[in-house]
mmCIF file of C-alpha atoms in Angstrom:
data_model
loop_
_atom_site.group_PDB
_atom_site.id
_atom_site.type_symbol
_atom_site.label_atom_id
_atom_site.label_comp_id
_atom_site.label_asym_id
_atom_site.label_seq_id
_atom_site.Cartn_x
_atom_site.Cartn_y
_atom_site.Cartn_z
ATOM 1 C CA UNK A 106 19.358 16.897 7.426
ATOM 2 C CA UNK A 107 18.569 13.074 7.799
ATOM 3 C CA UNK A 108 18.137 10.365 5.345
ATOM 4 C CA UNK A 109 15.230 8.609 7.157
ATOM 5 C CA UNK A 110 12.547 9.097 9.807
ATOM 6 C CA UNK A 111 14.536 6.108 11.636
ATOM 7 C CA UNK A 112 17.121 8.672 12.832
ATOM 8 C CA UNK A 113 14.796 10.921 14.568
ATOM 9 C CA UNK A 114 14.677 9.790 18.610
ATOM 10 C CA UNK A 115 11.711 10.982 20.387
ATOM 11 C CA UNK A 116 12.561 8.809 23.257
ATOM 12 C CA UNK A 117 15.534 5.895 24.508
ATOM 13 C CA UNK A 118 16.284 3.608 27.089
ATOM 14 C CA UNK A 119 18.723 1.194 26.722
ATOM 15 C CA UNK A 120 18.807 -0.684 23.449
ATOM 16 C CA UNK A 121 14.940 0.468 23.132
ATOM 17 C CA UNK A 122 14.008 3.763 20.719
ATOM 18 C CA UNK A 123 10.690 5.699 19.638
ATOM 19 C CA UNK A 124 12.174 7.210 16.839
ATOM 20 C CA UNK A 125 10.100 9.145 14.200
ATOM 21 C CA UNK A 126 8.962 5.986 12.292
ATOM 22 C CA UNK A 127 6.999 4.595 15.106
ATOM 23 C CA UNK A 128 5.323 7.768 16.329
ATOM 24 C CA UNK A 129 4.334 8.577 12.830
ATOM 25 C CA UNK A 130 2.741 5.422 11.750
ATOM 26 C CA UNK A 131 0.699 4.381 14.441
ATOM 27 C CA UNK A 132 -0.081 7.819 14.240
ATOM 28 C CA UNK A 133 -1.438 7.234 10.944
ATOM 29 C CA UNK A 134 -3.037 4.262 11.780
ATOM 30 C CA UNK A 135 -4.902 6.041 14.457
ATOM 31 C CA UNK A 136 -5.856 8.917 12.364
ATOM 32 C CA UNK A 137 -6.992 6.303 9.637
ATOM 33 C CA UNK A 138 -9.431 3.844 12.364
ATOM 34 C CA UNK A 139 -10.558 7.349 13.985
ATOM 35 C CA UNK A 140 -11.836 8.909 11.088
ATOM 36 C CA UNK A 141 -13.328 5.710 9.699
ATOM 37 C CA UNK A 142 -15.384 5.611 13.001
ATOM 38 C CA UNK A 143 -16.747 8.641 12.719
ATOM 39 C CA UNK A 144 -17.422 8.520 8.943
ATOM 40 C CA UNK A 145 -19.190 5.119 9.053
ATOM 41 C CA UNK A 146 -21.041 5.837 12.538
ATOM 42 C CA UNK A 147 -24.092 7.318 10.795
ATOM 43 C CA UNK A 148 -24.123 6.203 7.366
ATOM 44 C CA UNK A 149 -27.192 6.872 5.235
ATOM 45 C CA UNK A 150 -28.715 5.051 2.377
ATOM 46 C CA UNK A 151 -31.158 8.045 1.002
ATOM 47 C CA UNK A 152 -30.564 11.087 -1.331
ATOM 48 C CA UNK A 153 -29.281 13.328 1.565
ATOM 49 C CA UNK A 154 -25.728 12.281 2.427
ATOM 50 C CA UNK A 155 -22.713 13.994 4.532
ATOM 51 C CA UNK A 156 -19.602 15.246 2.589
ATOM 52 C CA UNK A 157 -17.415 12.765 4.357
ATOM 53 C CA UNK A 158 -19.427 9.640 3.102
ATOM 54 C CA UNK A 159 -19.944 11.048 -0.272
ATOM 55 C CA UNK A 160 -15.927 11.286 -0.156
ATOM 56 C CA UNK A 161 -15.394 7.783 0.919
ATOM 57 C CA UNK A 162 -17.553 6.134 -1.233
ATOM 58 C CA UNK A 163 -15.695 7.515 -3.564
ATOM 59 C CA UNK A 164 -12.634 6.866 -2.703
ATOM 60 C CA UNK A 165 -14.423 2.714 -1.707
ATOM 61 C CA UNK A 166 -15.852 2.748 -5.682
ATOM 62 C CA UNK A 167 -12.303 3.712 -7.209
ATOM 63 C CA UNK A 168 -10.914 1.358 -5.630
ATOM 64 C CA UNK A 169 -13.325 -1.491 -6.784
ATOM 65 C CA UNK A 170 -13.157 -0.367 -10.025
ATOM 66 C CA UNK A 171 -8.966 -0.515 -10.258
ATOM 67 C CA UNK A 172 -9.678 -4.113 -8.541
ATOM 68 C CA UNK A 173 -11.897 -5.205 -10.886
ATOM 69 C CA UNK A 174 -10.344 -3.493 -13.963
ATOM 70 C CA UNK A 175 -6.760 -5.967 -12.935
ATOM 71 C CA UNK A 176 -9.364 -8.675 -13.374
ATOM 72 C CA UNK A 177 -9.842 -9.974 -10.350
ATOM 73 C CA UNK A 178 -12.860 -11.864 -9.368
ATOM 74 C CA UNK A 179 -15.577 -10.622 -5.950
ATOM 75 C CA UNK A 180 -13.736 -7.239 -6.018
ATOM 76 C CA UNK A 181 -14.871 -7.072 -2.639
ATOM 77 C CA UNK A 182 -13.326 -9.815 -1.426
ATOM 78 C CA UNK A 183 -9.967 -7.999 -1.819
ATOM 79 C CA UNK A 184 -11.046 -4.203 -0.917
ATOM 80 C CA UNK A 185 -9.949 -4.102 2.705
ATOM 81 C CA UNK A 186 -6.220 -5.364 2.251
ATOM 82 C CA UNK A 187 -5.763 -3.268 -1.184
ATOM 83 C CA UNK A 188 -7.443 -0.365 -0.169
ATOM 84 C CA UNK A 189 -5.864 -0.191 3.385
ATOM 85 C CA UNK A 190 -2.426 -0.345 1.621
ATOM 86 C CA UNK A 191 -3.416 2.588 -0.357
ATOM 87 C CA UNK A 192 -5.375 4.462 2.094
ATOM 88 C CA UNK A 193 -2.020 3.914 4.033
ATOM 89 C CA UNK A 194 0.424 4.985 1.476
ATOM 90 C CA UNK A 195 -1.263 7.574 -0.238
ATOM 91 C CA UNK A 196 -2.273 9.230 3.325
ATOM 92 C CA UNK A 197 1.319 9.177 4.597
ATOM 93 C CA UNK A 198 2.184 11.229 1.307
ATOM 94 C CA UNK A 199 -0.573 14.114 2.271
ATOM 95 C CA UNK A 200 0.527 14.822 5.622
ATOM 96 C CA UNK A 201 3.691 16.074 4.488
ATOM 97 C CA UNK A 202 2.572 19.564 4.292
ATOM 98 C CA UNK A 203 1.917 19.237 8.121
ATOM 99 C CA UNK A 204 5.445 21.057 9.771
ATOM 100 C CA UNK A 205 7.442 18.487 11.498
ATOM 101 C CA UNK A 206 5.976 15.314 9.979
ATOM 102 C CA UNK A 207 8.201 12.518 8.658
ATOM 103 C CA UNK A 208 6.597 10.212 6.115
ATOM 104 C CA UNK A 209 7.120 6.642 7.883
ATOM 105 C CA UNK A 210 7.199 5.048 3.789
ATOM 106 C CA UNK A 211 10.874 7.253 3.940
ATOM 107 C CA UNK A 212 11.833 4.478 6.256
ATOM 108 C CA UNK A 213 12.530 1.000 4.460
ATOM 109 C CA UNK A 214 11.151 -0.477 7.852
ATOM 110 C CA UNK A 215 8.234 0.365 6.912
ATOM 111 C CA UNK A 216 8.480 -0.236 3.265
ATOM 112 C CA UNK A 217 9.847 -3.605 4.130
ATOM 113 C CA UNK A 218 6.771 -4.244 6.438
ATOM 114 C CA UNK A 219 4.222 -3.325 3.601
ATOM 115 C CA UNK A 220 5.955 -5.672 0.792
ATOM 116 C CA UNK A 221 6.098 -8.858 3.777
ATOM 117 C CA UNK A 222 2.269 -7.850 4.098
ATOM 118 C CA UNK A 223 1.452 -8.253 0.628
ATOM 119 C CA UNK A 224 4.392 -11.510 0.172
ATOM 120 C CA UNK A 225 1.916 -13.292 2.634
ATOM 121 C CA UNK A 226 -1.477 -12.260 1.177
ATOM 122 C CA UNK A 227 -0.606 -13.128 -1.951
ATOM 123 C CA UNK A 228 0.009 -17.209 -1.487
ATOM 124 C CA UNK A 229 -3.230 -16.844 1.056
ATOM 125 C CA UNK A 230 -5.856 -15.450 -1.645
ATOM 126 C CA UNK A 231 -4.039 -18.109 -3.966
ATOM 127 C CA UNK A 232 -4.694 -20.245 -1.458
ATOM 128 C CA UNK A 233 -8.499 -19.819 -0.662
ATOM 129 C CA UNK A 234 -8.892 -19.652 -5.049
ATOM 130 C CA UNK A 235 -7.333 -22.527 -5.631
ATOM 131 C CA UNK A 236 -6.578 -24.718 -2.279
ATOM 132 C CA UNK A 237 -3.818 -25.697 -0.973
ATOM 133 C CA UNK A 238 -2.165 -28.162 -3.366
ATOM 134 C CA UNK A 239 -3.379 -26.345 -6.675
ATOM 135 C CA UNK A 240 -2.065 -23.124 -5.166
ATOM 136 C CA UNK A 241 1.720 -24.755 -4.195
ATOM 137 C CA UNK A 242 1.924 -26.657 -7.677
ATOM 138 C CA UNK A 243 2.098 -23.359 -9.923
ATOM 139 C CA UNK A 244 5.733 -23.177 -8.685
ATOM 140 C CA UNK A 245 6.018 -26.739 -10.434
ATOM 141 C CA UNK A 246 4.510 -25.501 -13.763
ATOM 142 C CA UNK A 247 5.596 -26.086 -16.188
ATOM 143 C CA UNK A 248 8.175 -28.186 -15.233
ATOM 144 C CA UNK A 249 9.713 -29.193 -11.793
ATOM 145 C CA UNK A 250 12.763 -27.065 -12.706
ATOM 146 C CA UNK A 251 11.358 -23.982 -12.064
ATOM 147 C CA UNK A 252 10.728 -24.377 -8.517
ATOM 148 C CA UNK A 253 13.651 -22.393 -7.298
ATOM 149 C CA UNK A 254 13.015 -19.409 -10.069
ATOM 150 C CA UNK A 255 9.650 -18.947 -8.895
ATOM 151 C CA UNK A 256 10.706 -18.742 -5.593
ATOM 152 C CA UNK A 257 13.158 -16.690 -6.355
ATOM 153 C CA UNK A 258 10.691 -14.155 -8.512
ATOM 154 C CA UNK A 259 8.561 -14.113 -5.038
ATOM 155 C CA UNK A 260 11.144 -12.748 -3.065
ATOM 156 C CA UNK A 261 12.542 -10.452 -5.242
ATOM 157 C CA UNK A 262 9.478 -8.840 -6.395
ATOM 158 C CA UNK A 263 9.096 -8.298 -2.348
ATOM 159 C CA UNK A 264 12.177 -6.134 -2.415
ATOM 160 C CA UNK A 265 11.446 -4.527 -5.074
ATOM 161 C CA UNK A 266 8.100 -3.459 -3.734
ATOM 162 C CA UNK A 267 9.907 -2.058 -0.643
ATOM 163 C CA UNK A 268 13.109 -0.472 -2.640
ATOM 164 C CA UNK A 269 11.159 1.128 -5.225
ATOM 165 C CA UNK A 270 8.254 2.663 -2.995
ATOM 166 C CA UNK A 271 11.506 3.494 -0.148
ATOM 167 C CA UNK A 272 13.385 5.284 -2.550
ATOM 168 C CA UNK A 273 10.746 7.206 -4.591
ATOM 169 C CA UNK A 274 9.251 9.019 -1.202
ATOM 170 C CA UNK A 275 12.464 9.364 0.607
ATOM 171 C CA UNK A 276 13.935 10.885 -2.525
ATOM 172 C CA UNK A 277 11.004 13.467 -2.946
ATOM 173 C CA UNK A 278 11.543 14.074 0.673
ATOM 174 C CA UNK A 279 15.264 14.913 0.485
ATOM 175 C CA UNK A 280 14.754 17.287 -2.732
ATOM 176 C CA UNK A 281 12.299 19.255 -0.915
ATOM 177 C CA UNK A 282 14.461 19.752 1.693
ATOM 178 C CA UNK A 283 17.256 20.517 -0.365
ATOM 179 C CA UNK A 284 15.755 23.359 -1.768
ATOM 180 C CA UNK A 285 13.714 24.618 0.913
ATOM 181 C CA UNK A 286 17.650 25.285 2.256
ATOM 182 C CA UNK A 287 18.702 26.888 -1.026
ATOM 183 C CA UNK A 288 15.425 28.733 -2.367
ATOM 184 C CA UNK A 289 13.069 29.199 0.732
ATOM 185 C CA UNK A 290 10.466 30.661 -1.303
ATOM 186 C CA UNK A 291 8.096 29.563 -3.787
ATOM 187 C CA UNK A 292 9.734 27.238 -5.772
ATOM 188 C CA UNK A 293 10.288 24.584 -2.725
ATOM 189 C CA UNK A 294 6.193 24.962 -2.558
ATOM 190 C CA UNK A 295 5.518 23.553 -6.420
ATOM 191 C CA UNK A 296 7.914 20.766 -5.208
ATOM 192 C CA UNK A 297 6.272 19.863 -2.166
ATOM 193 C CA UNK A 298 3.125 19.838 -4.412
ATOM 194 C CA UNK A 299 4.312 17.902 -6.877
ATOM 195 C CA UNK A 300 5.891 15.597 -4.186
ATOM 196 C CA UNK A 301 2.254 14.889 -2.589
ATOM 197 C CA UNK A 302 0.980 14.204 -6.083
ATOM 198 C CA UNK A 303 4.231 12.058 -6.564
ATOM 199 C CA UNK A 304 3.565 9.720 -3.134
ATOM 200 C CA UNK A 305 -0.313 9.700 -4.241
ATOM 201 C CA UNK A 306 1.013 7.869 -7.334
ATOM 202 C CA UNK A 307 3.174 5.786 -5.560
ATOM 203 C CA UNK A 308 0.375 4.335 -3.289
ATOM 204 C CA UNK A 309 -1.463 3.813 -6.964
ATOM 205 C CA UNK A 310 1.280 1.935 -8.252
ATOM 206 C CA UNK A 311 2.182 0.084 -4.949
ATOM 207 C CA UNK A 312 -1.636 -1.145 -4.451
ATOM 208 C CA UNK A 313 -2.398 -2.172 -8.243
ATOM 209 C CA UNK A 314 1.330 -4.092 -8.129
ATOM 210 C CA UNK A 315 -0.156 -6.105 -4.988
ATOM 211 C CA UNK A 316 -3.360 -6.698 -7.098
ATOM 212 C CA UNK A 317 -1.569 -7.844 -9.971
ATOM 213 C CA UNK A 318 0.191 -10.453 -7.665
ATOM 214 C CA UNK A 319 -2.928 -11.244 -6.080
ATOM 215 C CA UNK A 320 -4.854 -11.866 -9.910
ATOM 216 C CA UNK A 321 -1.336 -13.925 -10.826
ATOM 217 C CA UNK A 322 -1.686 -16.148 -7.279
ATOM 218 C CA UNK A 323 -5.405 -16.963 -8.536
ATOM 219 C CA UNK A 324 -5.686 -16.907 -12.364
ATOM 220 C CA UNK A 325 -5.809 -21.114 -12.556
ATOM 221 C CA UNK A 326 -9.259 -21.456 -10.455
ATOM 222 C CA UNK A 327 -10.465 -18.593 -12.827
ATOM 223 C CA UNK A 328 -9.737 -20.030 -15.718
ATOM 224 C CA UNK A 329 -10.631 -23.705 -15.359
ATOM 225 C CA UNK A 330 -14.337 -23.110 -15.541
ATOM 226 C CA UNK A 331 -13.450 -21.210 -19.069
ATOM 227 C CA UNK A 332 -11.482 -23.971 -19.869
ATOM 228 C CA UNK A 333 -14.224 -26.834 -18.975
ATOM 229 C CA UNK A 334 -16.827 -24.674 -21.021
ATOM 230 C CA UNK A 335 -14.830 -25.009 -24.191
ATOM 231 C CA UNK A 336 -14.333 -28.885 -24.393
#
């Protein structure tokens, strides 16, 4: 029994590994590109659709709609870095029930990857709301003080993003295994049920927390036209 994908070696040389981690996630990522391909290849605007695009738009529409419901503006704008974290996330969750997969979010590598993905989106968005210098002074407001708190906030809201979505899926992972070793029969099977519906919420939770940050990064630029309208 291992803790994390990361001790699984498919392959070494030297200081240089293909553990379990790597294989699954770009496996993932192929899986993910492939299957957008073949969806989007032959997309059709009339009454008659295939299942697959049916599925994905809505999948595409509940994700606008969380977007949009955090109250952030252009939805759209936002869609492919949200929804590709929880297309991601939540996809890495479902192929557990395939035999010999390792989730690669039981690896805080990966975990830790995600959370630096969204700790740079999040000052670019603010960024493109509010430019440059109105994006850098919110760590100034209210006062100059709070500077170093804010910048504090940012980095550990990034490891909490990759703590709590590391230990959530690789501690689902370890009780299944646990008692797929003590009770082999169909108890282990609710778990590994519940665990996919467990790492389905956890890409939920993982994506709307990068939206919130996102809304937070850009609220000034959204409210100043509010603001003008008032006086």
């Amino acid at each position: 029994m291992h803790l994390s994908p990361d001790e699984v070696i498919f392959w070494q040389y030297g200081v240089f590994k293909l553990n379990a981690t790597i294989v699954f996630t770009w496996s993932l990522m192929l899986v993910l590109v492939t299957g957008a391909m073949l969806i989007t290849r032959r997309l059709s605007i009339g009454l008659e659709r295939a299942r697959w695009q049916n599925l994905l738009e809505i999948v595409v529409m509940g994700i606008l709609r969380q977007i949009e419901e955090v109250g952030l503006r252009n939805p759209r704008r936002y869609l492919p870095f949200l929804g590709t974290l929880f297309l991601f996330v939540g996809f890495a969750a479902l192929c557990t029930v395939i035999p010999g997969y390792e989730p690669p979010t039981g690896s805080l590598s990966t975990t830790a990857a995600l959370a630096l993905c969204v700790l740079v989106a999040v000052p670019l968005f603010g960024m493109a709301e509010q430019g440059v210098g109105g994006y850098l002074k919110s760590y100034v407001k209210p006062t100059a003080l709070m500077l170093p708190f804010n910048i504090i906030s940012e980095l550990s809201r990034t490891l909490a993003l990759a703590v709590r979505l590391f230990g959530n899926m690789m501690s689902g992972a370890m009780i299944v295994a646990i008692l797929l070793t003590i009770t082999p029969f169909l108890f282990p099977i609710v778990m590994t049920a519940l665990g996919l519906l467990t790492g389905m919420v956890q890409a939920y939770i993982f994506s709307i927390l990068a939206a919130v940050y996102i809304a937070a990064a850009t609220r000034v630029r959204m409210s100043e036209p509010v603001l003008n309208a008032n006086r």
